[in-house]
Amino acid sequence: MSGRDLHRGQTPTGGASGCLDLQSWRRLAAARDASPADPPGWEEALRHLDGCPACRTAAVAADPLLAFRRLPPPALAADEAESMLLRVAALRGASRVGAAPASSGFASSWLASQLTSSRRLAAVLPLRQLAAAAVVAAALLAGGNAPQQAVPAPAPLLTQASAPAIDAVLAAEPVLDELDRPFDHVVQWNGDDLSVVLVVDGRLGV
Amino acid sequence: MPRLIFSERDERQRWHASTDLELLEGLRAGNERALDELVQRKTPALLQVAFRVLGDLEEARDVVQVSFLRMWEHRARFDARWSPNTWIYRIVTNLSIDHLRSRKSRERHQEPYRHHLRQVESERGFSELQQREVEAIFNELAHGLSEKQRLAFLLREVEGLSSQEVAAVLECRESTVRNHLFNARKALQKEVRRRYPEYAQEAARYAADGDAEVAAT
């Protein structure tokens, strides 16, 4: 490094472009080191420095700690925000399950475990299968205008006895709230004796 | 006729266009999509702050993850009169400090930096260090500061927040922030001279060259 690296085209006290020379930076830095209060002109000088890489050499020579100003962000992955979204969702799911009261019935705990594992399922099942499964599940759970007896049991776990318990869980905790991540929109179709709710993954282009 | 009763895409677009304050108000109302948008929007900036405090990106990720959960769980405490960033930064910095206190392996992180930096210095000289190396030096030196000094320096000097904003994040007076900053600068300057004398000499040499050029013109 040499004096030739100095930023050119400025007056000693800062020219029209707002650049400061070494002497000015040193004056400001010395004043700053002498008192906790920022010296007059310091804020403006920093604002200029943030947008003027050419002033950086002189500024850092006057105050080495200015090298730490506006350090570049850490090297983040391109999908950092997306993976954080999943991490937060997983943590929320875990904390919700952990906070579930011990007196919860079998149906609600079964449902909670199914809901919180939806993201694990998403990782291993192809999208179309998952969407199809969701559509079937939503149609079965919606019930709508149909009498309860008309809904076929989808699995041995869903007995007639547990149906009211599931209704109570659904009323207290909406299913869509849990299924929304991989899906895009919901469409409802009301027939004469049956309501069908379609939960559609937008990536399928439906 | 089928009827659209909910569209995730529309919801996301709506929140994407909202301000930080609107997001936090949505969060306070319990809207999970507001939380999603907040995560998308703030993750890079918060990771940077946590990383500067902790010096480790993976630990920073853990802290930011918990911070978002904390924001969700304590959403009712947000007051719309506050600056959204102040509230968010306060949560992240507090959790980062808690994490730092509980960390037992601080030396494990410092020693490799020190070793690496000495190698780099001997090869190229301090003035040619790349930004990443300057960052590593900051991480090393900042460990010598008290928590408040470190946070004041980090938020004010590295992140560029105003003294007023730093005071709000640290929940102290502006004059206290200035004092923390003043002491942090003294300590860091001393450490730079002690650990990196080449750096101080280089800066002095550059200053002398500059003086000579000014005199010649």
Tab-separated table of C-alpha atoms in Angstrom:
chain	number	residue	atom	x	y	z
A	1	MET	CA	0.000	0.000	0.000
A	2	SER	CA	1.292	3.508	-0.690
A	3	GLY	CA	0.167	7.094	-0.703
A	4	ARG	CA	-0.771	6.607	-4.340
A	5	ASP	CA	-3.786	4.676	-3.117
A	6	LEU	CA	-5.202	7.882	-1.713
A	7	HIS	CA	-8.518	8.863	-3.107
A	8	ARG	CA	-7.995	11.630	-5.680
A	9	GLY	CA	-10.047	14.604	-6.709
A	10	GLN	CA	-10.990	15.998	-3.340
A	11	THR	CA	-10.200	19.031	-1.330
A	12	PRO	CA	-8.466	18.569	2.030
A	13	THR	CA	-11.697	19.085	3.911
A	14	GLY	CA	-13.896	17.160	1.573
A	15	GLY	CA	-14.865	18.231	-1.921
A	16	ALA	CA	-18.093	18.452	-3.790
A	17	SER	CA	-18.307	14.654	-3.920
A	18	GLY	CA	-18.121	14.484	-0.125
A	19	CYS	CA	-14.835	12.562	-0.090
A	20	LEU	CA	-12.529	13.202	2.843
A	21	ASP	CA	-8.767	13.085	2.658
A	22	LEU	CA	-6.516	11.338	5.107
A	23	GLN	CA	-5.984	14.440	7.239
A	24	SER	CA	-9.707	14.927	7.656
A	25	TRP	CA	-10.252	11.297	8.599
A	26	ARG	CA	-7.441	11.521	11.122
A	27	ARG	CA	-8.902	14.659	12.654
A	28	LEU	CA	-12.290	13.008	12.990
A	29	ALA	CA	-10.843	9.779	14.373
A	30	ALA	CA	-8.744	11.659	16.946
A	31	ALA	CA	-11.768	13.662	18.068
A	32	ARG	CA	-13.773	10.480	18.368
A	33	ASP	CA	-11.129	8.760	20.432
A	34	ALA	CA	-11.055	11.707	22.827
A	35	SER	CA	-14.707	11.595	23.880
A	36	PRO	CA	-17.673	9.214	23.906
A	37	ALA	CA	-19.740	11.759	21.965
A	38	ASP	CA	-19.442	11.627	18.183
A	39	PRO	CA	-17.600	14.672	16.805
A	40	PRO	CA	-19.453	16.977	14.397
A	41	GLY	CA	-19.342	15.584	10.877
A	42	TRP	CA	-18.696	11.988	11.956
A	43	GLU	CA	-22.129	10.681	11.002
A	44	GLU	CA	-21.959	12.324	7.570
A	45	ALA	CA	-18.468	10.959	7.020
A	46	LEU	CA	-19.633	7.421	7.852
A	47	ARG	CA	-22.631	7.689	5.576
A	48	HIS	CA	-20.319	8.770	2.794
A	49	LEU	CA	-17.860	5.979	3.589
A	50	ASP	CA	-20.592	3.355	3.308
A	51	GLY	CA	-21.185	4.342	-0.301
A	52	CYS	CA	-17.636	5.207	-1.337
A	53	PRO	CA	-15.139	2.320	-1.423
A	54	ALA	CA	-12.440	4.726	-2.616
A	55	CYS	CA	-12.436	6.502	0.762
A	56	ARG	CA	-12.001	3.251	2.655
A	57	THR	CA	-8.207	3.098	2.482
A	58	ALA	CA	-7.752	6.555	3.988
A	59	ALA	CA	-10.489	5.979	6.566
A	60	VAL	CA	-9.034	2.660	7.759
A	61	ALA	CA	-5.548	4.163	7.926
A	62	ALA	CA	-6.895	6.887	10.216
A	63	ASP	CA	-9.031	4.523	12.276
A	64	PRO	CA	-8.196	0.802	11.888
A	65	LEU	CA	-11.490	-0.186	13.516
A	66	LEU	CA	-13.357	1.194	10.516
A	67	ALA	CA	-12.230	-1.985	8.732
A	68	PHE	CA	-14.943	-3.729	10.726
A	69	ARG	CA	-17.676	-1.402	9.516
A	70	ARG	CA	-20.307	-3.005	7.305
A	71	LEU	CA	-18.601	-6.358	7.179
A	72	PRO	CA	-20.124	-8.515	4.473
A	73	PRO	CA	-22.825	-10.930	5.621
A	74	PRO	CA	-21.754	-14.494	6.319
A	75	ALA	CA	-21.872	-16.793	3.300
A	76	LEU	CA	-25.464	-17.979	3.402
A	77	ALA	CA	-27.007	-20.730	1.342
A	78	ALA	CA	-29.343	-19.636	-1.458
A	79	ASP	CA	-32.269	-21.336	0.263
A	80	GLU	CA	-31.365	-20.109	3.738
A	81	ALA	CA	-34.721	-18.417	4.315
A	82	GLU	CA	-36.637	-21.445	3.022
A	83	SER	CA	-34.788	-23.855	5.265
A	84	MET	CA	-35.254	-21.490	8.210
A	85	LEU	CA	-38.966	-21.570	7.463
A	86	LEU	CA	-38.942	-25.358	7.772
A	87	ARG	CA	-36.806	-25.244	10.917
A	88	VAL	CA	-39.188	-22.796	12.591
A	89	ALA	CA	-42.208	-24.843	11.523
A	90	ALA	CA	-40.619	-28.000	12.917
A	91	LEU	CA	-39.761	-26.279	16.176
A	92	ARG	CA	-43.292	-24.915	16.492
A	93	GLY	CA	-44.716	-28.354	15.801
A	94	ALA	CA	-42.452	-29.921	18.388
A	95	SER	CA	-43.258	-27.312	21.020
A	96	ARG	CA	-46.992	-27.693	20.367
A	97	VAL	CA	-46.849	-31.469	20.700
A	98	GLY	CA	-44.690	-31.128	23.796
A	99	ALA	CA	-47.226	-28.743	25.307
A	100	ALA	CA	-50.246	-30.975	24.601
A	101	PRO	CA	-52.097	-31.827	27.808
A	102	ALA	CA	-51.619	-35.371	29.058
A	103	SER	CA	-55.366	-35.809	29.319
A	104	SER	CA	-55.839	-35.504	25.556
A	105	GLY	CA	-57.761	-38.406	24.150
A	106	PHE	CA	-56.361	-41.074	21.895
A	107	ALA	CA	-57.931	-39.614	18.762
A	108	SER	CA	-56.502	-36.154	19.308
A	109	SER	CA	-53.019	-37.444	20.059
A	110	TRP	CA	-53.206	-39.687	16.993
A	111	LEU	CA	-54.329	-36.724	14.901
A	112	ALA	CA	-51.590	-34.483	16.346
A	113	SER	CA	-48.942	-37.050	15.516
A	114	GLN	CA	-50.296	-37.377	11.980
A	115	LEU	CA	-50.372	-33.625	11.508
A	116	THR	CA	-46.910	-32.919	12.849
A	117	SER	CA	-45.448	-35.673	10.723
A	118	SER	CA	-46.894	-34.156	7.556
A	119	ARG	CA	-43.561	-32.540	6.738
A	120	ARG	CA	-41.699	-35.791	7.153
A	121	LEU	CA	-44.214	-37.343	4.830
A	122	ALA	CA	-43.688	-34.522	2.349
A	123	ALA	CA	-40.010	-35.346	2.250
A	124	VAL	CA	-40.516	-38.977	1.299
A	125	LEU	CA	-43.750	-39.096	-0.707
A	126	PRO	CA	-44.055	-37.856	-4.286
A	127	LEU	CA	-46.136	-34.691	-4.520
A	128	ARG	CA	-48.980	-36.253	-6.471
A	129	GLN	CA	-49.420	-39.056	-3.957
A	130	LEU	CA	-49.357	-36.568	-1.127
A	131	ALA	CA	-51.885	-34.297	-2.780
A	132	ALA	CA	-54.141	-37.257	-3.546
A	133	ALA	CA	-53.893	-38.450	0.041
A	134	ALA	CA	-54.729	-34.977	1.290
A	135	VAL	CA	-57.755	-34.700	-0.981
A	136	VAL	CA	-59.083	-38.040	0.225
A	137	ALA	CA	-58.428	-37.149	3.849
A	138	ALA	CA	-60.038	-33.739	3.542
A	139	ALA	CA	-63.101	-35.140	1.780
A	140	LEU	CA	-63.494	-37.803	4.453
A	141	LEU	CA	-63.026	-35.424	7.335
A	142	ALA	CA	-65.245	-32.649	5.974
A	143	GLY	CA	-68.443	-34.668	6.356
A	144	GLY	CA	-70.523	-31.658	5.390
A	145	ASN	CA	-74.195	-32.368	4.733
A	146	ALA	CA	-73.761	-36.123	4.882
A	147	PRO	CA	-74.811	-38.019	7.976
A	148	GLN	CA	-71.922	-39.379	10.046
A	149	GLN	CA	-72.906	-42.980	9.290
A	150	ALA	CA	-72.374	-42.403	5.571
A	151	VAL	CA	-68.662	-41.662	6.017
A	152	PRO	CA	-66.658	-44.857	5.580
A	153	ALA	CA	-63.924	-45.467	8.132
A	154	PRO	CA	-60.595	-44.779	6.393
A	155	ALA	CA	-58.547	-46.767	8.854
A	156	PRO	CA	-59.169	-49.054	11.805
A	157	LEU	CA	-58.165	-46.184	14.121
A	158	LEU	CA	-61.139	-44.075	13.052
A	159	THR	CA	-63.967	-45.877	14.777
A	160	GLN	CA	-67.463	-44.516	15.237
A	161	ALA	CA	-66.637	-43.927	18.858
A	162	SER	CA	-63.673	-41.706	18.062
A	163	ALA	CA	-65.476	-39.585	15.452
A	164	PRO	CA	-66.944	-37.058	17.917
A	165	ALA	CA	-63.512	-36.679	19.504
A	166	ILE	CA	-62.006	-35.878	16.118
A	167	ASP	CA	-64.762	-33.350	15.465
A	168	ALA	CA	-63.875	-31.668	18.729
A	169	VAL	CA	-60.201	-31.570	17.788
A	170	LEU	CA	-60.986	-30.159	14.358
A	171	ALA	CA	-63.140	-27.485	15.889
A	172	ALA	CA	-60.423	-26.518	18.330
A	173	GLU	CA	-57.515	-26.723	15.913
A	174	PRO	CA	-58.179	-26.234	12.192
A	175	VAL	CA	-56.598	-28.889	9.994
A	176	LEU	CA	-55.782	-26.383	7.246
A	177	ASP	CA	-53.582	-24.587	9.678
A	178	GLU	CA	-51.330	-27.618	9.737
A	179	LEU	CA	-51.586	-28.709	6.134
A	180	ASP	CA	-51.031	-25.344	4.509
A	181	ARG	CA	-47.306	-25.549	3.890
A	182	PRO	CA	-47.159	-27.909	0.923
A	183	PHE	CA	-50.579	-26.907	-0.454
A	184	ASP	CA	-51.715	-23.851	-2.269
A	185	HIS	CA	-55.477	-23.474	-2.305
A	186	VAL	CA	-58.672	-24.977	-1.075
A	187	VAL	CA	-61.853	-25.436	-3.075
A	188	GLN	CA	-65.196	-26.510	-1.669
A	189	TRP	CA	-67.980	-28.198	-3.620
A	190	ASN	CA	-71.341	-28.725	-1.957
A	191	GLY	CA	-73.460	-31.564	-3.334
A	192	ASP	CA	-76.953	-32.562	-2.252
A	193	ASP	CA	-75.828	-34.903	0.467
A	194	LEU	CA	-72.074	-34.443	0.490
A	195	SER	CA	-69.555	-31.615	0.728
A	196	VAL	CA	-66.172	-32.158	-0.889
A	197	VAL	CA	-63.199	-30.049	0.094
A	198	LEU	CA	-60.216	-30.161	-2.241
A	199	VAL	CA	-56.840	-29.185	-0.853
A	200	VAL	CA	-54.690	-28.570	-3.899
A	201	ASP	CA	-50.950	-28.365	-4.266
A	202	GLY	CA	-50.284	-25.365	-6.495
A	203	ARG	CA	-47.218	-27.014	-8.005
A	204	LEU	CA	-49.482	-29.530	-9.726
A	205	GLY	CA	-50.815	-26.719	-11.901
A	206	VAL	CA	-54.461	-27.560	-11.219
B	1	MET	CA	-70.200	-25.080	-8.533
B	2	PRO	CA	-66.809	-25.332	-6.753
B	3	ARG	CA	-65.979	-22.251	-4.770
B	4	LEU	CA	-62.489	-21.051	-3.804
B	5	ILE	CA	-62.470	-20.680	-0.051
B	6	PHE	CA	-58.790	-20.177	0.574
B	7	SER	CA	-55.688	-19.397	-1.480
B	8	GLU	CA	-52.258	-19.744	0.042
B	9	ARG	CA	-50.702	-17.917	-2.893
B	10	ASP	CA	-52.950	-14.874	-2.459
B	11	GLU	CA	-52.217	-14.810	1.253
B	12	ARG	CA	-48.478	-14.990	0.693
B	13	GLN	CA	-48.578	-12.196	-1.856
B	14	ARG	CA	-50.548	-10.014	0.493
B	15	TRP	CA	-48.063	-10.454	3.319
B	16	HIS	CA	-45.115	-10.131	0.976
B	17	ALA	CA	-46.266	-6.605	0.093
B	18	SER	CA	-46.812	-5.535	3.693
B	19	THR	CA	-44.534	-3.389	5.859
B	20	ASP	CA	-42.596	-4.729	8.848
B	21	LEU	CA	-45.097	-3.117	11.180
B	22	GLU	CA	-48.059	-4.679	9.383
B	23	LEU	CA	-46.299	-8.039	9.575
B	24	LEU	CA	-45.837	-7.779	13.302
B	25	GLU	CA	-49.423	-6.687	13.750
B	26	GLY	CA	-50.449	-9.735	11.718
B	27	LEU	CA	-48.197	-11.830	13.897
B	28	ARG	CA	-49.784	-10.392	17.016
B	29	ALA	CA	-53.180	-11.343	15.617
B	30	GLY	CA	-51.909	-14.927	15.333
B	31	ASN	CA	-51.541	-15.088	11.562
B	32	GLU	CA	-49.061	-17.820	10.691
B	33	ARG	CA	-48.476	-16.524	7.185
B	34	ALA	CA	-47.258	-13.282	8.714
B	35	LEU	CA	-44.740	-15.368	10.623
B	36	ASP	CA	-43.708	-17.127	7.411
B	37	GLU	CA	-43.145	-13.811	5.677
B	38	LEU	CA	-41.237	-12.490	8.677
B	39	VAL	CA	-38.946	-15.531	8.529
B	40	GLN	CA	-38.406	-15.085	4.800
B	41	ARG	CA	-37.707	-11.392	5.152
B	42	LYS	CA	-35.565	-11.248	8.270
B	43	THR	CA	-33.541	-14.450	8.229
B	44	PRO	CA	-30.422	-13.072	6.460
B	45	ALA	CA	-30.173	-9.940	8.631
B	46	LEU	CA	-30.792	-11.823	11.878
B	47	LEU	CA	-28.359	-14.561	10.973
B	48	GLN	CA	-25.759	-11.890	10.431
B	49	VAL	CA	-26.309	-10.354	13.866
B	50	ALA	CA	-26.311	-13.721	15.640
B	51	PHE	CA	-23.254	-14.796	13.687
B	52	ARG	CA	-21.372	-11.641	14.707
B	53	VAL	CA	-22.172	-12.302	18.346
B	54	LEU	CA	-21.453	-16.021	18.285
B	55	GLY	CA	-18.820	-16.346	15.569
B	56	ASP	CA	-20.359	-19.600	14.356
B	57	LEU	CA	-22.925	-19.842	11.587
B	58	GLU	CA	-24.522	-23.105	12.694
B	59	GLU	CA	-25.034	-21.808	16.215
B	60	ALA	CA	-26.385	-18.591	14.720
B	61	ARG	CA	-28.952	-20.631	12.781
B	62	ASP	CA	-30.063	-22.336	15.984
B	63	VAL	CA	-30.422	-19.019	17.777
B	64	VAL	CA	-32.369	-17.399	14.934
B	65	GLN	CA	-34.663	-20.418	14.745
B	66	VAL	CA	-35.448	-20.142	18.443
B	67	SER	CA	-35.796	-16.368	18.087
B	68	PHE	CA	-38.589	-16.762	15.551
B	69	LEU	CA	-40.322	-19.222	17.820
B	70	ARG	CA	-39.939	-16.745	20.689
B	71	MET	CA	-41.439	-13.985	18.519
B	72	TRP	CA	-44.411	-16.216	17.809
B	73	GLU	CA	-44.921	-17.278	21.392
B	74	HIS	CA	-44.552	-13.725	22.719
B	75	ARG	CA	-46.370	-12.067	19.839
B	76	ALA	CA	-48.980	-10.572	22.146
B	77	ARG	CA	-46.242	-8.546	23.841
B	78	PHE	CA	-45.376	-6.604	20.713
B	79	ASP	CA	-46.421	-2.972	20.986
B	80	ALA	CA	-47.100	-1.215	17.685
B	81	ARG	CA	-45.492	1.948	19.080
B	82	TRP	CA	-42.108	0.202	18.983
B	83	SER	CA	-39.938	-0.013	15.948
B	84	PRO	CA	-40.359	-3.564	14.566
B	85	ASN	CA	-36.616	-3.965	14.113
B	86	THR	CA	-35.932	-2.942	17.689
B	87	TRP	CA	-38.204	-5.658	19.047
B	88	ILE	CA	-36.808	-8.291	16.697
B	89	TYR	CA	-33.163	-7.372	17.256
B	90	ARG	CA	-33.696	-7.345	20.991
B	91	ILE	CA	-34.953	-10.922	20.963
B	92	VAL	CA	-32.108	-12.114	18.773
B	93	THR	CA	-29.358	-10.323	20.672
B	94	ASN	CA	-30.685	-11.485	24.046
B	95	LEU	CA	-30.844	-15.094	22.890
B	96	SER	CA	-27.413	-14.834	21.312
B	97	ILE	CA	-25.964	-13.583	24.578
B	98	ASP	CA	-27.724	-16.358	26.513
B	99	HIS	CA	-26.277	-18.858	24.088
B	100	LEU	CA	-22.835	-17.341	24.387
B	101	ARG	CA	-22.986	-17.584	28.163
B	102	SER	CA	-23.888	-21.226	28.028
B	103	ARG	CA	-21.281	-22.121	25.483
B	104	LYS	CA	-18.444	-24.045	26.945
B	105	SER	CA	-16.259	-24.341	23.905
B	106	ARG	CA	-15.274	-20.752	23.237
B	107	GLU	CA	-11.571	-21.551	23.010
B	108	ARG	CA	-12.291	-24.170	20.393
B	109	HIS	CA	-13.525	-21.404	18.099
B	110	GLN	CA	-10.824	-18.871	18.838
B	111	GLU	CA	-7.727	-20.924	18.351
B	112	PRO	CA	-8.169	-21.927	14.720
B	113	TYR	CA	-8.768	-18.273	13.763
B	114	ARG	CA	-5.644	-17.160	15.536
B	115	HIS	CA	-3.568	-19.821	13.867
B	116	HIS	CA	-5.017	-19.077	10.453
B	117	LEU	CA	-4.544	-15.341	10.811
B	118	ARG	CA	-0.908	-15.617	11.808
B	119	GLN	CA	-0.285	-17.695	8.711
B	120	VAL	CA	-2.081	-15.209	6.503
B	121	GLU	CA	-0.239	-12.263	8.015
B	122	SER	CA	3.151	-13.769	7.461
B	123	GLU	CA	2.313	-14.423	3.833
B	124	ARG	CA	0.635	-11.220	2.752
B	125	GLY	CA	0.592	-8.489	5.383
B	126	PHE	CA	-2.449	-7.178	7.123
B	127	SER	CA	-3.417	-4.510	4.620
B	128	GLU	CA	-4.180	-7.087	1.944
B	129	LEU	CA	-6.422	-9.235	4.081
B	130	GLN	CA	-9.699	-10.041	2.469
B	131	GLN	CA	-13.024	-9.191	4.032
B	132	ARG	CA	-13.502	-12.709	5.364
B	133	GLU	CA	-10.248	-12.496	7.224
B	134	VAL	CA	-11.119	-9.086	8.645
B	135	GLU	CA	-14.340	-10.696	9.785
B	136	ALA	CA	-12.424	-13.506	11.472
B	137	ILE	CA	-10.221	-10.958	13.233
B	138	PHE	CA	-13.307	-9.151	14.450
B	139	ASN	CA	-14.713	-12.391	15.801
B	140	GLU	CA	-11.504	-13.071	17.624
B	141	LEU	CA	-11.049	-9.607	19.104
B	142	ALA	CA	-14.690	-9.162	20.012
B	143	HIS	CA	-14.497	-12.089	22.413
B	144	GLY	CA	-12.407	-9.871	24.652
B	145	LEU	CA	-15.206	-7.354	25.094
B	146	SER	CA	-17.936	-7.422	27.692
B	147	GLU	CA	-21.358	-8.456	26.391
B	148	LYS	CA	-22.720	-4.916	26.373
B	149	GLN	CA	-19.596	-3.497	24.757
B	150	ARG	CA	-19.673	-6.176	22.152
B	151	LEU	CA	-23.321	-5.654	21.304
B	152	ALA	CA	-22.983	-1.868	21.249
B	153	PHE	CA	-19.987	-2.074	18.919
B	154	LEU	CA	-21.607	-4.723	16.762
B	155	LEU	CA	-24.924	-2.954	16.296
B	156	ARG	CA	-23.538	0.558	15.991
B	157	GLU	CA	-20.234	0.123	14.166
B	158	VAL	CA	-20.667	-3.079	12.210
B	159	GLU	CA	-24.393	-3.093	11.465
B	160	GLY	CA	-24.677	0.693	11.272
B	161	LEU	CA	-27.701	1.218	13.569
B	162	SER	CA	-28.080	4.673	15.120
B	163	SER	CA	-27.198	5.203	18.796
B	164	GLN	CA	-30.887	5.664	19.498
B	165	GLU	CA	-31.767	2.319	17.921
B	166	VAL	CA	-28.952	0.559	19.775
B	167	ALA	CA	-30.190	2.063	23.032
B	168	ALA	CA	-33.672	0.704	22.319
B	169	VAL	CA	-32.333	-2.782	21.535
B	170	LEU	CA	-30.107	-2.877	24.615
B	171	GLU	CA	-32.777	-1.247	26.765
B	172	CYS	CA	-30.486	1.433	28.114
B	173	ARG	CA	-29.875	5.154	27.644
B	174	GLU	CA	-28.140	6.568	24.610
B	175	SER	CA	-25.348	7.973	26.770
B	176	THR	CA	-24.755	4.464	28.144
B	177	VAL	CA	-24.478	3.141	24.584
B	178	ARG	CA	-21.907	5.821	23.787
B	179	ASN	CA	-19.903	4.850	26.862
B	180	HIS	CA	-19.991	1.154	25.953
B	181	LEU	CA	-18.909	2.072	22.477
B	182	PHE	CA	-16.114	4.307	23.682
B	183	ASN	CA	-14.740	1.594	25.950
B	184	ALA	CA	-15.150	-1.072	23.268
B	185	ARG	CA	-13.177	1.024	20.795
B	186	LYS	CA	-10.373	1.574	23.305
B	187	ALA	CA	-10.174	-2.117	24.066
B	188	LEU	CA	-10.237	-3.133	20.418
B	189	GLN	CA	-7.589	-0.607	19.417
B	190	LYS	CA	-5.343	-1.855	22.188
B	191	GLU	CA	-5.857	-5.463	21.115
B	192	VAL	CA	-5.200	-4.656	17.455
B	193	ARG	CA	-1.887	-3.035	18.381
B	194	ARG	CA	-0.955	-5.912	20.645
B	195	ARG	CA	-1.960	-8.838	18.447
B	196	TYR	CA	-1.449	-7.329	15.035
B	197	PRO	CA	1.433	-4.850	15.325
B	198	GLU	CA	1.968	-5.170	11.567
B	199	TYR	CA	-1.447	-3.668	11.052
B	200	ALA	CA	-0.714	-0.609	13.187
B	201	GLN	CA	2.666	-0.156	11.489
B	202	GLU	CA	1.098	-0.473	8.068
B	203	ALA	CA	-1.521	2.138	8.913
B	204	ALA	CA	1.176	4.469	10.267
B	205	ARG	CA	3.296	3.962	7.153
B	206	TYR	CA	0.339	4.709	4.942
B	207	ALA	CA	-0.414	7.809	6.963
B	208	ALA	CA	3.199	8.947	6.579
B	209	ASP	CA	3.035	8.393	2.798
B	210	GLY	CA	-0.135	10.408	2.683
B	211	ASP	CA	1.487	13.239	4.631
B	212	ALA	CA	4.429	13.233	2.236
B	213	GLU	CA	2.118	13.448	-0.763
B	214	VAL	CA	0.122	16.264	0.770
B	215	ALA	CA	3.375	18.140	1.505
B	216	ALA	CA	4.666	17.575	-2.035
B	217	THR	CA	1.522	19.028	-3.556
